[in-house]
XYZ file of C-alpha atoms in Angstrom:
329
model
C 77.357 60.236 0.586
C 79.054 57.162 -0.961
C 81.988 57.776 -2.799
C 83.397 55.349 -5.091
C 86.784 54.717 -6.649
C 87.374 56.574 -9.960
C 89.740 54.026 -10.869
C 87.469 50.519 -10.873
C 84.067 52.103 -9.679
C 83.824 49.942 -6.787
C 82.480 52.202 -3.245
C 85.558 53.169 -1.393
C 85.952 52.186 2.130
C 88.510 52.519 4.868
C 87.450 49.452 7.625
C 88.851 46.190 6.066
C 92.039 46.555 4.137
C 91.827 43.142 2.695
C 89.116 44.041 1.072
C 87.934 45.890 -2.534
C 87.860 49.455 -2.356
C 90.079 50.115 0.705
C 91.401 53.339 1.127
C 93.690 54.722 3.947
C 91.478 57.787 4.179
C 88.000 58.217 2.623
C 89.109 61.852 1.129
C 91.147 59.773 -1.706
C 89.772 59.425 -5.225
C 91.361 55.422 -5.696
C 91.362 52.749 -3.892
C 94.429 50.995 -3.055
C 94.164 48.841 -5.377
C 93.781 51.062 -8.111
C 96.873 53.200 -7.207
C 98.933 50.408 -7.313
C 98.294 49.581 -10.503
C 98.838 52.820 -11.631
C 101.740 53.680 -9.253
C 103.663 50.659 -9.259
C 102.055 48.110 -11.816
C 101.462 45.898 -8.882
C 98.056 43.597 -9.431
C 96.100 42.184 -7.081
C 93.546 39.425 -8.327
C 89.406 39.893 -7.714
C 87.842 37.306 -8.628
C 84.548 37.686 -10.326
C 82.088 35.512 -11.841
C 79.716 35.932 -14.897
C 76.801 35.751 -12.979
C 77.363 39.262 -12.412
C 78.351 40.475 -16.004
C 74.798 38.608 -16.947
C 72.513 40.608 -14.276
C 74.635 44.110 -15.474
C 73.632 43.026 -19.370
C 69.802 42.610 -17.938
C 70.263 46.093 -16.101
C 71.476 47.921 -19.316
C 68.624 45.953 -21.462
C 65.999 47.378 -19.371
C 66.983 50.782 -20.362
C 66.911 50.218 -24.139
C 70.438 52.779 -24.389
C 73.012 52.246 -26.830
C 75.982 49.780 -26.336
C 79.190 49.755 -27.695
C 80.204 46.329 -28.044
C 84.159 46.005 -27.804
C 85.662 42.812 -29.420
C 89.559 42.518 -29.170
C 91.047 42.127 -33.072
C 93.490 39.072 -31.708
C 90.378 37.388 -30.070
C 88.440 36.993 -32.849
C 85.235 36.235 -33.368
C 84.433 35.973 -29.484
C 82.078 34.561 -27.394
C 78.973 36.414 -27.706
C 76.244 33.776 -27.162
C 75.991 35.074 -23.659
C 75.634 38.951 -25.074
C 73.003 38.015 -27.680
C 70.956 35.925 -25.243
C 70.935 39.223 -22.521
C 70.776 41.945 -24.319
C 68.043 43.770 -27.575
C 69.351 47.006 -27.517
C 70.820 48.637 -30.433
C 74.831 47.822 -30.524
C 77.790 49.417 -32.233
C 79.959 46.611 -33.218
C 83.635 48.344 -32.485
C 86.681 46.005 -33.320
C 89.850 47.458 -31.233
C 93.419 47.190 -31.102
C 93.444 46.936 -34.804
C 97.447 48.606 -34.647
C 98.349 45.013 -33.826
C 97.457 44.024 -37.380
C 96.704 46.447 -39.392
C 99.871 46.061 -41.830
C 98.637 42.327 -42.561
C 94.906 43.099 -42.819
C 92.914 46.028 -45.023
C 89.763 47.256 -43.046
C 87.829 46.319 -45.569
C 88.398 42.619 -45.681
C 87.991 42.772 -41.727
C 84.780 44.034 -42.605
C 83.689 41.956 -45.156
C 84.857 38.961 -42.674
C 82.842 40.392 -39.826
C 79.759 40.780 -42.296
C 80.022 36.952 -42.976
C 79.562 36.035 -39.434
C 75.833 37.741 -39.053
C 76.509 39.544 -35.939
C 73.689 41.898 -34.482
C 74.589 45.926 -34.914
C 73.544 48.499 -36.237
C 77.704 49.686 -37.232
C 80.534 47.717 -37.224
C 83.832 50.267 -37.045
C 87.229 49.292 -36.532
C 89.154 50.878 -34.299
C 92.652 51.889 -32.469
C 92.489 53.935 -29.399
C 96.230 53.643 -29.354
C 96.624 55.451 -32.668
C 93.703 57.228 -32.650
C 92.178 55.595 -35.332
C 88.460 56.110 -35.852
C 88.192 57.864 -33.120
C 86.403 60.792 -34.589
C 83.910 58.274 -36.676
C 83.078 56.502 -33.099
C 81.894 59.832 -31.849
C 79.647 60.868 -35.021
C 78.021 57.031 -34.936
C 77.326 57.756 -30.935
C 75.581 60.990 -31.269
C 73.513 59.627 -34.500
C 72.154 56.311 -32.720
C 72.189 57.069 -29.132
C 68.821 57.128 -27.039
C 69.980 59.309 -24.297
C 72.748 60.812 -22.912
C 73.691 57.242 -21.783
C 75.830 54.778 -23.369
C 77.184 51.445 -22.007
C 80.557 50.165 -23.269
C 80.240 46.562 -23.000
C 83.034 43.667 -23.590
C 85.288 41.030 -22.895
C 87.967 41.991 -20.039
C 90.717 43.082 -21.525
C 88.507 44.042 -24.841
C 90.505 47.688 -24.301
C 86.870 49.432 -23.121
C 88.708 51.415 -20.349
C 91.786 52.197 -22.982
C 89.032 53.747 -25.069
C 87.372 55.540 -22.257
C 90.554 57.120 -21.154
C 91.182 58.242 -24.889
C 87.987 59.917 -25.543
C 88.796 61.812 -22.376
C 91.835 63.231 -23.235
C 90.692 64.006 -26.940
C 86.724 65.406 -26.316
C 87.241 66.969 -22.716
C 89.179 68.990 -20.794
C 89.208 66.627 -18.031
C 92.460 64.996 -16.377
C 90.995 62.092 -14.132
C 91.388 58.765 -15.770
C 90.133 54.967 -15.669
C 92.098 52.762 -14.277
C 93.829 50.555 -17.193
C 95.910 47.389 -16.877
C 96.942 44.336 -19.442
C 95.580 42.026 -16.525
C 91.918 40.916 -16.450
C 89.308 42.410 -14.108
C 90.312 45.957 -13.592
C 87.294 47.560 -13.907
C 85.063 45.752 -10.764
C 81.555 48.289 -10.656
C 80.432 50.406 -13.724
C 81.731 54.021 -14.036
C 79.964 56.173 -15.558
C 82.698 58.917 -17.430
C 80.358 62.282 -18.051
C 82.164 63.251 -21.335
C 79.850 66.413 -21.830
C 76.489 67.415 -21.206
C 74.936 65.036 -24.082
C 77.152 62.422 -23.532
C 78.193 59.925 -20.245
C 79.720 56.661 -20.977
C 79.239 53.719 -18.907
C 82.231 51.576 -18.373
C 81.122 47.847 -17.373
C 83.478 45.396 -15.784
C 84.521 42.694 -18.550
C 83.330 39.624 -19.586
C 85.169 36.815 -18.549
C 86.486 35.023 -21.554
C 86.005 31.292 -20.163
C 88.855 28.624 -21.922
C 91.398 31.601 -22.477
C 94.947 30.963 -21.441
C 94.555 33.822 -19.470
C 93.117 32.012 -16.738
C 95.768 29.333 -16.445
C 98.507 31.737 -16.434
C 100.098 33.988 -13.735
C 100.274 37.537 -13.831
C 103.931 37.963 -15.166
C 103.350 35.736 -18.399
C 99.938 37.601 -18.922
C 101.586 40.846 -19.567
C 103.913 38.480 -22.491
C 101.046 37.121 -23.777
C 99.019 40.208 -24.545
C 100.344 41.782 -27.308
C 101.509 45.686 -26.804
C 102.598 46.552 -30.378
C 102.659 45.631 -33.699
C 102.800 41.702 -34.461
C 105.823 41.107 -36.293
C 104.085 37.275 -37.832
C 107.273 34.407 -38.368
C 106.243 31.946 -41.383
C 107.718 28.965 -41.458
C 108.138 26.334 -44.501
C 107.464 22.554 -43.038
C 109.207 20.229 -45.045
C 109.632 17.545 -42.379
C 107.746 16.363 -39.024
C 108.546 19.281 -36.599
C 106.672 20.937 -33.515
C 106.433 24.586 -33.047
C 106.431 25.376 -29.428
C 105.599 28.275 -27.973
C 107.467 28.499 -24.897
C 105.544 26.624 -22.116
C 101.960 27.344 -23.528
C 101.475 25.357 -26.648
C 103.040 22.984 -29.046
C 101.905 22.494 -32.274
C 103.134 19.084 -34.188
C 102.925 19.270 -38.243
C 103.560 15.921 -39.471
C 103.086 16.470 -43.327
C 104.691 19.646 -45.633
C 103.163 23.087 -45.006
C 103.401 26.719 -45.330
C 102.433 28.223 -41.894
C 102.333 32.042 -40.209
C 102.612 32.458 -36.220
C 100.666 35.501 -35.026
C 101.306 35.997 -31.121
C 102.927 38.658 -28.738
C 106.472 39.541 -29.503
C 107.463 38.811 -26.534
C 107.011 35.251 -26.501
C 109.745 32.810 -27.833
C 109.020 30.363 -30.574
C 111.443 27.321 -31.222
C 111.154 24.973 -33.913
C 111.953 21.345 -33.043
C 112.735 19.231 -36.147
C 112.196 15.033 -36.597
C 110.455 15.080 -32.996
C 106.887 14.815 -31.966
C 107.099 16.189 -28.236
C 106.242 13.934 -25.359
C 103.776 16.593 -24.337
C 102.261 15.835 -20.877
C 99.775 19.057 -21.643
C 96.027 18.735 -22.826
C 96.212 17.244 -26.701
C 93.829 18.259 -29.308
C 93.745 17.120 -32.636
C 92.486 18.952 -35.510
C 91.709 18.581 -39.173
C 92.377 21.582 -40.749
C 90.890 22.720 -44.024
C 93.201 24.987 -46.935
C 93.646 28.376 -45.464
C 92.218 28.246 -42.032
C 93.505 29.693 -38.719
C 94.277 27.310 -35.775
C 93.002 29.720 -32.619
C 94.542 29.337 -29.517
C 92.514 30.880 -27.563
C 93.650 33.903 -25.396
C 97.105 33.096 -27.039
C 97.233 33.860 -30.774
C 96.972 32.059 -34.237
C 98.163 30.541 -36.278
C 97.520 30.659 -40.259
C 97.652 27.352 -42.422
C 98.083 27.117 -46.027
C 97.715 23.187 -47.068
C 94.901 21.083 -45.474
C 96.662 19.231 -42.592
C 96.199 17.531 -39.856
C 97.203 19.078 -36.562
C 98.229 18.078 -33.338
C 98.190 20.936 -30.712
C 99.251 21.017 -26.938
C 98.133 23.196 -24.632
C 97.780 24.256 -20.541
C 94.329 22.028 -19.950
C 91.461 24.056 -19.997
C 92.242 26.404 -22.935
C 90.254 26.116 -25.980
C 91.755 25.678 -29.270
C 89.086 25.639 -32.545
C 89.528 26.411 -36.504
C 88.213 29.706 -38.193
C 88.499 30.972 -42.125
C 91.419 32.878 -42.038
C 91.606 36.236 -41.013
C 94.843 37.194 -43.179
């Protein structure tokens, strides 16, 4: 019988340690990788491609199930060219993490924001599996559109579809096993499927790899900074003279002309302000021009909100992607 890992869903095996699934002895429920994580909060990298998230979203489309679609709140709006070209079946649009701004931003604005940008569901619900919130809503929307006892929780890694997984365990069953969770990208390697009761099984997917993010330019250590854990606490700042924000070494942003401006990142990155000084930035340069009340995205890093039309230089780690939305706030 093959037995696979509870924690990433990947089929256990006890020959090559270097490899994925490796356990000491094939009686364990998680591979080694998995327990280390959980154990120790020690990651090891797997690298993955999104050749293999597109042939999963051509497996679920072939069974015509329901999907919950999981968009992170501070990665808004996401890719999802690559979701709408692989996949008919009926979604649930479900915004998470929404504890990270819910004091700056009323549901229903999200809403009406998310409304604007014509994406494909049949609900859109906001969510927080950290504070529960929603929760209960989730479940009635599941039971009134799904086709069979299946449903596929589909996303971005890091989109918190294990996080919400893990909740509905320990809130709708009795069950104590969980899915391994982590802030680092790629924990979830083969789909799980998480038999919640006898109507229900959700199918966790491994994540969508968000191409252009700072996540992939960074190591492990300033990934857990950059993903936010709590609350953003925003910093405004009034520019009344050339200055750069930096953001410690991921991004500088160089305002030239008077501005009112909010920073929405982790907490647990540092911002300076450097006054009369345009950095001699050796990083990738992008310049913007930035309409009234617009959000500069940083991709995989935060945004931040402007008030006056400006023009905008911005440094970042080359690679990353950096682009202008309406604002959020």
């Amino acid at each position: 019988m093959i037995k696979k890992c509870l924690g990433c869903g990947v089929r256990l095996q006890d020959e090559k340690k270097d490899e994925i699934g490796y356990v000491v002895s094939l009686e364990k429920d998680f591979c080694e990788r998995c327990f280390r994580i959980q154990h120790y909060n020690e990651y090891k990298f797997v690298s993955k491609s999104n050749d293999e998230f597109i042939n999963i979203l051509k497996n679920v489309n072939k069974t015509g199930d329901l999907v919950l679609l999981l968009i992170d709140i501070f990665d808004f709006p996401t890719n999802l060219d690559i979701i709408n070209k692989y996949l008919s079946n009926e979604v649930i649009l479900v915004i998470t993490k929404y504890d990270l701004l819910k004091p700056y931003l009323r549901e229903e604005k999200l809403l009406d924001y998310i409304q604007n940008l014509n994406i494909r569901s049949v609900e859109t619900l906001i969510i927080s599996s950290a504070k529960n919130y929603n929760l209960d809503l989730l479940m009635e929307k599941i039971k009134q559109y799904q086709k069979s006892n299946n449903v596929y929780v589909i996303g971005n890694t890091n989109a918190g579809k294990s996080t919400l997984i893990n909740k509905i365990i320990y809130n709708y069953t009795d069950f104590q096993s969980k899915i391994t969770t982590s802030m680092l990208p790629s924990t979830t390697l083969a789909n799980i499927k998480v038999k919640i009761n006898d109507k229900l099984t959700l199918i966790d997917t491994p994540g969508l790899l968000e191409e252009k993010s700072l996540i992939e330019y960074v190591d492990s250590k300033k990934i857990k900074k950059v993903i936010p854990k709590t609350t953003i606490k925003p910093k405004t700042y009034q520019i009344k003279i050339p200055q750069t924000i930096v953001i410690e070494d991921l991004a500088e942003i160089y305002f030239k002309d008077q501005n009112n401006i909010t920073v929405y990142i982790s907490n647990e990155l540092r911002i300076n302000r450097i006054y009369n000084e345009k950095r001699n930035s050796q990083q990738q340069k992008h310049v913007l021009s930035v309409p009234a009340r617009h959000d500069i995205v940083i991709k995989g890093l935060g945004f931040i909100k402007i008030i006056n039309e400006a023009t905008v230089e911005i440094y970042t780690k080359d690679g990353v992607e950096v682009y202008i939305r309406k604002s959020l706030i």
